[in-house]
Coordinates of C-alpha atoms in Angstrom, one line a residue:
X13 CA 50.2 96.5 124.9
X14 CA 47.1 97.6 123.1
X15 CA 45.9 94.3 121.7
X16 CA 48.7 92.7 119.7
X17 CA 50.5 96.0 119.1
X18 CA 52.6 98.2 121.3
X19 CA 51.1 101.7 121.2
X20 CA 53.8 104.4 121.0
X21 CA 52.9 108.1 121.3
X22 CA 55.7 110.3 119.8
X23 CA 55.3 113.9 121.0
X24 CA 56.8 116.0 118.2
X25 CA 56.2 113.1 115.9
X26 CA 56.4 115.1 112.7
X27 CA 59.4 117.1 113.9
X28 CA 63.2 116.8 113.2
X29 CA 63.8 113.8 115.5
X30 CA 60.3 112.5 116.1
X31 CA 59.8 112.2 112.3
X32 CA 63.0 110.2 111.9
X33 CA 62.0 107.9 114.8
X34 CA 58.7 107.2 113.0
X35 CA 60.5 106.4 109.8
X36 CA 62.9 104.1 111.7
X37 CA 60.1 102.2 113.3
X38 CA 57.4 102.5 110.6
X39 CA 58.1 99.1 109.1
X40 CA 57.5 97.3 112.5
X41 CA 54.1 95.5 112.2
X42 CA 53.8 95.1 116.0
X43 CA 53.6 98.8 116.6
X44 CA 50.8 101.4 116.7
X45 CA 52.5 104.7 116.1
X46 CA 50.7 107.9 117.2
X47 CA 52.3 110.8 115.4
X48 CA 51.5 113.7 117.8
X49 CA 51.9 117.5 117.8
X50 CA 50.0 120.7 118.3
X51 CA 49.1 120.8 114.6
X52 CA 46.8 117.9 113.5
X53 CA 47.2 119.1 109.9
X54 CA 51.0 118.8 110.0
X55 CA 50.7 115.4 111.6
X56 CA 48.2 114.3 108.9
X57 CA 50.6 115.5 106.2
X58 CA 53.5 113.6 107.7
X59 CA 51.6 110.4 108.0
X60 CA 50.4 110.7 104.4
X61 CA 53.9 111.2 103.3
X62 CA 55.1 108.2 105.3
X63 CA 52.4 106.0 103.7
X64 CA 53.1 107.2 100.2
X65 CA 54.7 104.6 97.9
X66 CA 58.4 105.4 97.2
X67 CA 60.8 103.9 94.6
X68 CA 58.1 101.5 93.5
X69 CA 57.5 100.0 96.9
X70 CA 54.6 100.4 99.3
X71 CA 54.9 103.2 101.9
X72 CA 55.6 102.5 105.5
X73 CA 52.6 101.9 107.6
X74 CA 50.5 100.9 104.6
X75 CA 47.7 98.4 105.0
X76 CA 50.1 95.6 104.0
X77 CA 53.4 96.7 105.5
X78 CA 54.6 97.8 108.9
X79 CA 53.2 99.8 111.8
X80 CA 49.7 101.1 112.2
X81 CA 50.0 104.9 111.8
X82 CA 47.6 107.6 113.2
X83 CA 48.0 111.3 113.3
X84 CA 46.8 112.9 116.6
X85 CA 46.8 116.3 118.2
X86 CA 48.7 116.6 121.4
X87 CA 49.3 119.8 123.4
X88 CA 51.8 119.5 126.3
X89 CA 50.2 122.7 127.8
X90 CA 46.7 121.2 127.7
X91 CA 44.9 118.6 129.8
X92 CA 47.5 115.9 129.8
X93 CA 45.5 113.4 131.8
X94 CA 42.6 113.7 129.4
X95 CA 44.7 113.4 126.3
X96 CA 46.7 110.4 127.5
X97 CA 43.6 108.6 128.7
X98 CA 42.0 109.1 125.4
X99 CA 45.0 108.0 123.3
X100 CA 46.0 105.1 125.6
X101 CA 49.6 104.7 124.7
X102 CA 51.8 102.1 126.3
X103 CA 54.9 104.3 125.9
X104 CA 55.3 108.0 125.4
X105 CA 58.4 109.3 123.7
X106 CA 59.0 113.1 124.0
X107 CA 61.0 114.1 120.9
X108 CA 60.1 117.8 121.0
X109 CA 62.1 120.2 123.0
X110 CA 64.1 122.3 123.5
X111 CA 64.0 120.8 127.0
X112 CA 66.0 123.8 128.3
X113 CA 62.9 126.0 128.0
X114 CA 60.2 123.9 129.5
X115 CA 59.4 126.5 132.1
X116 CA 58.5 126.2 135.8
X117 CA 57.0 122.7 135.5
X118 CA 59.4 120.8 133.1
X119 CA 58.3 117.3 134.2
X120 CA 54.5 117.7 133.8
X121 CA 54.4 115.2 130.9
X122 CA 56.6 112.7 132.9
X123 CA 54.4 113.0 136.0
X124 CA 51.2 112.6 133.9
X125 CA 52.6 109.4 132.4
X126 CA 53.6 108.0 135.7
X127 CA 50.2 108.8 137.2
X128 CA 48.5 106.9 134.5
X129 CA 50.9 103.9 134.6
X130 CA 52.4 104.8 131.2
X131 CA 56.1 104.2 130.4
X132 CA 58.1 107.3 129.3
X133 CA 61.3 108.1 127.4
X134 CA 62.8 111.2 125.9
X135 CA 65.6 112.6 123.7
X136 CA 66.4 115.4 126.2
X137 CA 69.8 117.0 125.8
X138 CA 69.3 119.5 128.7
X139 CA 71.7 118.8 131.6
X140 CA 69.4 120.0 134.3
X141 CA 66.4 118.1 132.9
X142 CA 68.2 114.8 132.5
X143 CA 70.1 114.9 135.8
X144 CA 67.1 115.8 137.9
X145 CA 64.6 113.4 136.6
X146 CA 65.6 111.0 139.5
X147 CA 63.4 113.2 141.7
X148 CA 60.5 111.2 140.3
X149 CA 62.1 107.8 140.9
X150 CA 60.2 106.7 144.0
X151 CA 56.9 107.6 142.4
X152 CA 57.7 105.7 139.2
X153 CA 58.9 102.6 141.1
X154 CA 55.7 102.6 143.1
X155 CA 53.6 102.6 139.9
X156 CA 55.8 100.0 138.3
X157 CA 56.7 102.1 135.2
X158 CA 60.0 103.5 133.9
X159 CA 60.9 107.1 132.9
X160 CA 64.2 107.3 131.0
X161 CA 65.6 110.7 130.1
X162 CA 68.5 111.5 127.6
X163 CA 68.1 108.4 125.4
X164 CA 70.1 110.2 122.7
X165 CA 73.6 110.5 121.4
X166 CA 74.6 112.4 124.6
X167 CA 74.4 110.8 127.1
X168 CA 73.0 107.3 126.3
X169 CA 75.2 106.5 123.3
X170 CA 78.3 108.2 124.7
X171 CA 78.0 106.3 128.0
X172 CA 77.4 103.0 126.1
X173 CA 80.8 103.6 124.3
X174 CA 82.5 104.5 127.6
X175 CA 81.3 101.3 129.2
X176 CA 83.1 99.2 126.4
X177 CA 86.4 101.0 127.0
X178 CA 86.3 101.5 130.8
X179 CA 87.3 97.9 131.8
X180 CA 90.8 98.5 130.3
X181 CA 91.4 101.4 132.7
X182 CA 92.5 101.2 136.3
X183 CA 91.7 104.9 136.7
X184 CA 89.9 107.3 134.4
X185 CA 91.2 110.9 134.4
X186 CA 89.5 112.6 131.5
X187 CA 86.5 112.1 129.3
X188 CA 85.5 114.1 126.2
X189 CA 82.7 113.5 123.7
X190 CA 81.6 115.4 120.7
X191 CA 79.2 115.4 117.7
X192 CA 80.2 116.6 114.2
X193 CA 77.1 117.0 112.1
X194 CA 77.3 117.1 108.3
X195 CA 77.0 120.6 107.0
X196 CA 74.3 119.3 104.7
X197 CA 72.0 118.3 107.6
X198 CA 69.1 120.7 108.1
X199 CA 69.4 121.3 111.8
X200 CA 66.1 121.9 113.5
X201 CA 65.2 125.1 115.2
X202 CA 64.8 123.5 118.6
X203 CA 68.3 122.2 118.5
X204 CA 69.7 125.7 117.5
X205 CA 67.6 127.3 120.2
X206 CA 68.9 125.0 122.8
X207 CA 72.5 125.7 121.9
X208 CA 71.9 129.5 121.6
X209 CA 70.4 129.5 125.1
X210 CA 73.8 128.9 126.8
X211 CA 76.2 130.4 124.2
X212 CA 78.7 132.6 125.9
X213 CA 77.3 131.6 129.4
X214 CA 78.9 129.5 132.1
X215 CA 78.7 125.7 131.5
X216 CA 79.7 123.7 134.6
X217 CA 82.5 121.1 133.7
X218 CA 85.3 119.4 135.5
X219 CA 88.8 120.9 135.2
X220 CA 91.7 119.8 137.4
X221 CA 89.3 117.7 139.4
X222 CA 87.1 120.6 140.4
X223 CA 83.8 121.9 139.0
X224 CA 84.6 125.1 137.1
X225 CA 82.7 127.3 134.7
X226 CA 83.4 126.6 131.1
X227 CA 82.2 129.0 128.4
X228 CA 79.5 127.7 126.0
X229 CA 80.6 127.7 122.4
X230 CA 83.9 129.4 123.4
X231 CA 86.0 126.7 125.1
X232 CA 87.4 124.4 122.4
X233 CA 89.4 121.2 121.6
X234 CA 90.6 119.9 118.3
X235 CA 89.7 116.3 117.4
X236 CA 90.0 114.1 114.2
X237 CA 87.1 111.7 114.1
X238 CA 88.6 108.5 112.6
X239 CA 87.2 105.0 113.0
X240 CA 89.9 102.5 112.2
X241 CA 90.2 101.8 108.5
X242 CA 87.9 104.6 107.3
X243 CA 88.8 107.9 105.7
X244 CA 88.7 110.3 108.7
X245 CA 86.6 113.4 108.9
X246 CA 88.5 116.7 108.4
X247 CA 90.2 117.6 111.6
X248 CA 88.1 120.3 113.4
X249 CA 87.6 122.2 116.6
X250 CA 84.7 121.2 118.8
X251 CA 83.1 124.0 120.9
X252 CA 81.9 123.4 124.4
X253 CA 78.1 122.6 124.6
X254 CA 76.0 121.9 127.7
X255 CA 75.3 118.2 127.6
X256 CA 74.1 115.9 130.4
X257 CA 77.4 113.9 130.4
X258 CA 79.0 116.8 132.2
X259 CA 76.7 116.3 135.2
X260 CA 76.6 112.5 135.1
X261 CA 80.3 111.6 134.5
X262 CA 81.6 112.4 138.1
X263 CA 79.3 109.8 139.6
X264 CA 80.5 107.1 137.2
X265 CA 84.2 108.0 137.5
X266 CA 84.8 109.4 141.0
X267 CA 88.5 110.2 140.3
X268 CA 87.7 112.1 137.0
X269 CA 89.8 115.2 136.6
X270 CA 88.5 116.7 133.3
X271 CA 85.3 116.6 131.2
X272 CA 84.3 118.1 127.9
X273 CA 81.3 117.8 125.5
X274 CA 81.4 119.7 122.2
X275 CA 80.0 120.2 118.7
X276 CA 82.2 120.5 115.6
X277 CA 80.2 121.9 112.7
X278 CA 81.2 122.6 109.1
X279 CA 82.1 125.0 107.6
X280 CA 84.5 125.8 110.4
X281 CA 84.6 129.6 109.6
X282 CA 80.9 129.8 110.2
X283 CA 81.4 128.0 113.6
X284 CA 84.1 130.5 114.4
X285 CA 81.7 133.4 113.8
X286 CA 79.3 131.7 116.1
X287 CA 82.0 131.5 118.7
X288 CA 82.7 135.3 118.3
X289 CA 79.0 136.0 118.8
X290 CA 79.2 133.9 122.0
X291 CA 82.0 136.1 123.1
X292 CA 79.7 139.1 122.9
X293 CA 77.3 137.4 125.3
X294 CA 80.2 136.6 127.6
X295 CA 81.3 140.3 127.6
X296 CA 77.6 141.2 128.3
X297 CA 77.4 143.1 125.0
X298 CA 74.5 140.9 124.1
X299 CA 72.1 139.3 126.7
X300 CA 71.7 136.0 124.7
X301 CA 71.9 134.5 121.3
X302 CA 68.4 133.0 121.6
X303 CA 66.7 135.9 119.7
X304 CA 69.1 135.0 116.8
X305 CA 68.2 131.3 116.7
X306 CA 66.3 131.4 113.4
X307 CA 69.1 133.5 111.8
X308 CA 71.7 131.0 113.0
X309 CA 69.6 128.2 111.6
X310 CA 69.3 129.9 108.2
X311 CA 73.0 130.5 108.1
X312 CA 73.7 126.8 108.8
X313 CA 71.4 125.8 106.0
X314 CA 72.7 128.4 103.6
X315 CA 76.4 127.5 104.0
X316 CA 75.9 123.7 103.4
X317 CA 79.3 123.2 101.9
X318 CA 81.9 120.5 102.6
X319 CA 81.8 116.7 102.8
X320 CA 78.4 115.1 103.1
X321 CA 79.5 113.1 106.2
X322 CA 79.1 113.5 109.9
X323 CA 80.5 111.8 113.0
X324 CA 80.9 111.5 116.7
X325 CA 83.7 110.6 119.2
X326 CA 84.1 109.6 122.8
X327 CA 87.6 109.9 124.2
X328 CA 88.8 108.6 127.6
X329 CA 92.3 108.8 129.1
X330 CA 93.8 107.5 132.3
X331 CA 96.1 104.7 133.4
X332 CA 96.0 100.9 133.0
X333 CA 96.5 98.2 135.6
X334 CA 100.3 98.5 135.2
X335 CA 100.1 102.3 135.9
X336 CA 100.9 103.2 132.3
X337 CA 99.2 106.0 130.4
X338 CA 96.3 104.8 128.3
X339 CA 94.0 106.6 125.9
X340 CA 90.9 105.1 124.2
X341 CA 88.8 106.6 121.5
X342 CA 85.4 105.4 120.1
X343 CA 84.8 107.0 116.7
X344 CA 81.7 107.0 114.4
X345 CA 81.3 108.3 110.9
X346 CA 78.0 108.4 109.1
X347 CA 77.8 109.0 105.3
X348 CA 75.3 111.2 103.5
X349 CA 72.0 111.8 105.3
X350 CA 72.3 108.9 107.8
X351 CA 73.8 110.9 110.6
X352 CA 70.6 112.6 111.8
X353 CA 69.1 109.2 112.6
X354 CA 71.7 108.5 115.2
X355 CA 70.0 110.4 118.1
X356 CA 66.9 108.3 117.7
X357 CA 68.5 104.9 117.5
X358 CA 68.5 104.5 121.3
X359 CA 64.7 104.8 121.4
X360 CA 64.4 102.5 118.5
X361 CA 66.5 99.9 120.3
X362 CA 64.5 100.4 123.5
X363 CA 61.2 99.8 121.6
X364 CA 62.6 96.6 119.9
X365 CA 63.6 95.3 123.3
X366 CA 60.1 96.0 124.6
X367 CA 58.7 94.0 121.7
X368 CA 60.9 91.1 122.8
X369 CA 59.5 91.3 126.3
X370 CA 62.6 93.0 127.8
X371 CA 61.6 95.9 130.0
X372 CA 63.9 98.3 131.9
X373 CA 63.6 98.3 135.6
X374 CA 60.9 100.6 137.1
X375 CA 62.0 104.0 138.1
X376 CA 62.9 107.5 136.8
X377 CA 66.5 108.1 135.9
X378 CA 68.9 109.2 133.2
X379 CA 69.2 106.7 130.4
X380 CA 72.9 106.1 130.9
X381 CA 73.8 102.4 131.1
X382 CA 70.3 101.4 129.9
X383 CA 71.5 100.2 126.5
X384 CA 74.7 98.5 125.5
X385 CA 76.8 99.7 122.5
X386 CA 75.7 96.5 120.7
X387 CA 72.1 97.7 120.9
X388 CA 72.9 100.9 119.1
X389 CA 75.1 99.2 116.6
X390 CA 72.3 96.8 115.7
X391 CA 70.4 99.9 114.6
X392 CA 73.4 101.3 112.8
X393 CA 73.5 98.4 110.4
X394 CA 70.5 99.9 108.5
X395 CA 72.7 102.8 107.6
X396 CA 76.1 103.8 106.2
X397 CA 77.5 104.1 109.6
X398 CA 81.0 102.9 110.6
X399 CA 82.3 102.8 114.2
X400 CA 85.5 101.6 115.9
X401 CA 87.7 101.9 118.9
X402 CA 91.4 103.1 119.0
X403 CA 93.5 102.3 122.1
X404 CA 96.9 103.9 122.5
X405 CA 99.1 102.7 125.4
X406 CA 102.3 104.3 126.7
X407 CA 105.3 102.4 125.5
X408 CA 103.5 100.2 123.0
X409 CA 106.0 99.4 120.2
X410 CA 103.8 98.9 117.2
X411 CA 104.8 99.3 113.5
X412 CA 103.9 102.5 111.8
X413 CA 101.0 101.2 109.7
X414 CA 99.6 99.4 112.8
X415 CA 99.6 102.6 114.7
X416 CA 97.8 104.5 111.9
X417 CA 95.3 101.7 111.2
X418 CA 94.6 100.8 114.8
X419 CA 92.4 97.6 115.1
X420 CA 91.8 97.7 111.3
X421 CA 95.4 96.4 110.8
X422 CA 94.1 93.0 111.8
X423 CA 91.9 93.0 108.6
X424 CA 94.9 93.3 106.3
X425 CA 95.7 90.2 104.2
X426 CA 98.8 88.4 105.4
X427 CA 101.0 89.5 102.4
X428 CA 100.2 93.2 103.0
X429 CA 100.6 92.9 106.8
X430 CA 104.0 91.2 106.3
X431 CA 105.3 94.2 104.3
X432 CA 104.4 96.6 107.1
X433 CA 105.7 94.7 110.1
X434 CA 109.0 96.5 110.3
X435 CA 109.3 97.5 114.0
X436 CA 109.7 101.0 115.4
X437 CA 112.9 100.3 117.4
X438 CA 115.3 100.2 114.5
X439 CA 116.4 97.6 111.9
X440 CA 115.3 97.1 108.3
X441 CA 113.6 94.7 105.9
X442 CA 114.0 94.3 102.2
X443 CA 111.6 93.1 99.6
X444 CA 112.3 92.6 95.9
X445 CA 110.2 91.9 92.8
X446 CA 109.4 93.3 89.4
X447 CA 107.6 96.4 88.2
X448 CA 106.2 98.2 85.2
X449 CA 106.8 102.0 85.1
X450 CA 105.0 104.6 83.1
X451 CA 105.9 108.3 83.1
X452 CA 103.8 111.3 82.3
X453 CA 104.8 113.3 79.2
X454 CA 103.8 116.8 80.4
X455 CA 106.4 119.6 81.0
X456 CA 105.3 120.1 84.7
X457 CA 105.1 116.3 85.2
X458 CA 108.7 116.0 84.1
X459 CA 109.9 118.7 86.4
X460 CA 108.1 117.1 89.4
X461 CA 109.4 113.6 88.5
X462 CA 113.0 114.9 88.3
X463 CA 112.6 116.9 91.5
X464 CA 111.5 113.8 93.5
X465 CA 113.7 111.3 91.6
X466 CA 111.1 109.0 90.1
X467 CA 112.4 106.3 87.8
X468 CA 112.2 106.3 84.0
X469 CA 109.5 104.3 82.1
X470 CA 110.2 100.6 81.7
X471 CA 108.7 97.1 81.4
X472 CA 109.6 94.2 83.8
X473 CA 112.0 96.4 85.7
X474 CA 113.7 94.7 88.8
X475 CA 112.7 96.5 92.0
X476 CA 114.0 96.4 95.5
X477 CA 112.4 98.3 98.4
X478 CA 114.3 98.7 101.7
X479 CA 112.1 99.6 104.8
X480 CA 114.2 101.1 107.6
X481 CA 112.6 102.0 110.9
X482 CA 114.0 105.1 112.6
X483 CA 112.1 105.7 115.9
X484 CA 108.5 106.4 115.0
X485 CA 109.4 107.0 111.3
X486 CA 110.1 104.7 108.4
X487 CA 112.5 105.4 105.5
X488 CA 111.5 103.8 102.2
X489 CA 114.3 103.4 99.7
X490 CA 113.0 102.2 96.3
X491 CA 115.4 100.9 93.7
X492 CA 114.0 100.5 90.2
X493 CA 116.7 99.0 87.9
X494 CA 119.4 101.0 89.6
X495 CA 117.4 104.3 89.8
X496 CA 116.9 105.0 93.5
X497 CA 114.6 107.4 95.3
X498 CA 113.6 107.9 98.9
X499 CA 110.6 108.9 100.9
X500 CA 110.0 109.3 104.6
X501 CA 106.8 108.0 106.2
X502 CA 105.4 108.9 109.7
X503 CA 102.2 109.2 111.6
X504 CA 100.4 112.5 111.3
X505 CA 100.1 114.7 114.4
X506 CA 97.8 117.4 115.5
X507 CA 95.3 118.2 112.7
X508 CA 96.8 115.4 110.7
X509 CA 96.2 112.8 113.4
X510 CA 95.3 109.3 112.2
X511 CA 96.7 109.9 108.7
X512 CA 99.9 108.5 107.2
X513 CA 102.3 111.3 106.2
X514 CA 104.7 110.6 103.3
X515 CA 107.5 113.1 102.5
X516 CA 108.9 113.3 99.0
X517 CA 111.6 116.0 99.0
X518 CA 109.7 119.3 99.6
X519 CA 106.3 117.7 99.3
X520 CA 104.4 116.2 102.2
X521 CA 101.3 114.1 101.3
X522 CA 98.7 113.1 103.9
X523 CA 97.1 109.7 103.2
X524 CA 94.2 107.8 104.8
X525 CA 94.7 104.0 105.0
X526 CA 91.5 102.2 104.1
X527 CA 91.4 98.3 104.1
X528 CA 88.9 97.0 101.5
X529 CA 88.8 93.3 101.0
X530 CA 92.1 92.0 99.6
X531 CA 93.3 95.6 99.1
X532 CA 94.7 98.5 101.2
X533 CA 93.7 101.7 99.5
X534 CA 95.7 104.9 100.1
X535 CA 93.4 108.0 99.8
X536 CA 95.0 111.4 99.6
X537 CA 93.5 113.8 102.2
X538 CA 95.9 116.7 101.9
X539 CA 99.3 117.9 100.9
X540 CA 101.9 120.6 101.6
X541 CA 104.9 122.2 99.8
X542 CA 107.7 123.3 102.1
X543 CA 105.2 123.2 104.9
X544 CA 102.6 125.4 103.2
X545 CA 99.1 123.7 102.9
X546 CA 97.9 123.5 99.3
X547 CA 94.4 123.1 98.0
X548 CA 93.1 119.5 98.2
X549 CA 91.6 119.7 94.6
X550 CA 95.1 120.2 93.3
X551 CA 96.6 117.3 95.4
X552 CA 98.4 114.4 93.6
X553 CA 95.6 111.9 92.7
X554 CA 95.2 108.6 91.0
X555 CA 94.3 105.2 92.1
X556 CA 96.8 103.9 94.7
X557 CA 96.5 100.6 96.5
X558 CA 98.3 97.5 97.8
X559 CA 96.8 94.1 97.2
X560 CA 97.3 90.4 97.9
X561 CA 97.0 88.2 94.9
X562 CA 97.6 84.5 95.2
X563 CA 99.5 85.1 98.4
X564 CA 101.9 87.6 96.9
X565 CA 102.1 91.4 97.7
X566 CA 101.2 93.6 94.7
X567 CA 101.3 97.4 94.4
X568 CA 99.7 99.9 92.1
X569 CA 100.7 103.6 92.5
X570 CA 99.6 106.6 90.5
X571 CA 100.8 110.1 91.1
X572 CA 99.5 113.0 89.2
X573 CA 97.4 116.1 89.4
X574 CA 95.2 118.6 87.7
X575 CA 98.1 120.8 86.8
X576 CA 100.7 118.2 86.0
X577 CA 98.6 115.3 84.6
X578 CA 100.2 111.9 85.1
X579 CA 103.6 112.2 86.8
X580 CA 104.3 108.5 87.3
X581 CA 102.5 105.2 87.5
X582 CA 104.2 102.0 88.7
X583 CA 102.8 98.6 89.5
X584 CA 104.2 95.2 90.3
X585 CA 104.9 92.7 93.0
X586 CA 107.3 92.2 95.9
X587 CA 108.4 89.3 98.1
X588 CA 110.0 90.0 101.5
X589 CA 113.6 88.6 101.5

């Protein structure tokens, strides 16, 4: 360390990822941050912005708060030994890229760091760059320094998630991982250029246990990113991208049969256009999409529509110790603008470990296994980021709501959990209580209410609900003072995965189950009429939740819409008989 501070040189320090890393570490008083790039003017402007007071508080890196900040010029094509000797960093983090285009000597920065006894880490997402850095391992060990490559979402975070799930498997057959950035994120040109470089071209991946040529941005799989107990992301297709995981997974799981890494961007129609452009490259009608990188970037910025949320998943499947099929999924959702910080959380965790005196072993290697999932999640706590794991085992006989909620079912208050413990193998439970019912007065509201069979308005109405399990479905029969209506509930499949589906006559409503303190909220995520998808903004809305109060189960249900107004509102309590 330089004096009492760890000196950290961030190459690309004012760029997309380097800038976020500086912001993430800028409040750490034990750091000296060197914000580096080819333009000293841009570095100066970034540091000035970082220091500027915001929201009435002092800026990061001010004289009274946080790291020491310094803007410096650094040219990776210049005299590296001279620049590094002059700046004297303890750790160099390369956050520039794209690493796919580093030319004939891609490791010159790494070798310069090793030669001067300087530790090195990067955010590389290039399969070749990350996988081959081990060629410098002996030299790094001899000098007593570490050089870690790929300390980003893929592969460092994805492998950390895999290591948490792996002990539950006797054999791993398939692994897939993907990133779903928010459409509102301004994706950097380097990221777009990296993806464009292999669009439509062969991407080595495992298929049926053999290395085969996938097709970049053409091969696809559909995934719903859904941490337990959180409103899922909209189901989407992920297109194949060339990530280091594809080269590193076979060494970790020798019996692996299939691998996939993908990106799922919104809006999906724009991604489909990108896939069509990749097809032109595959058919050799275009040599590459690289010349169109800036146009692709502008299009992604110009069509920033959809939910302001992003996510990531890691899925693993195989068999457990009993030989039964087992699937595990680690899911992450980031709200608002927090998602783009995820790729730099690994470096932030590494730096905080260094400040605690915890150093990686000397050597040059991919960063897989270097950090635990707990290290990443400690950084996530600063953001609106939710993660969770879903395990699905062959033959597991779990109640419907337990299957949909996954591990979040354990967070339900006892009275709510008791209502939803009817088993999937048959049988029924009955609960009774009292309710207050309010009906909408609109013409369309009346038609919908009569079509479904909702009860008439009333105060202190006796209510009985019978829950009947029928295989993987549940039939709910509600009796309000002699007026009975039915609905069918089941777990969504395909693009409706991880949602509860409730069927009222010709209507099918898709609902996310979200535990929130003493409540279980039911959030409408879609609906259909006679199987035809209808616009979400016209879906039946209103506040709907279940709640435990003084040990008793309470319900509050509102059904209405923009066209109908309020159809029905009923609230009350139930006790299981």
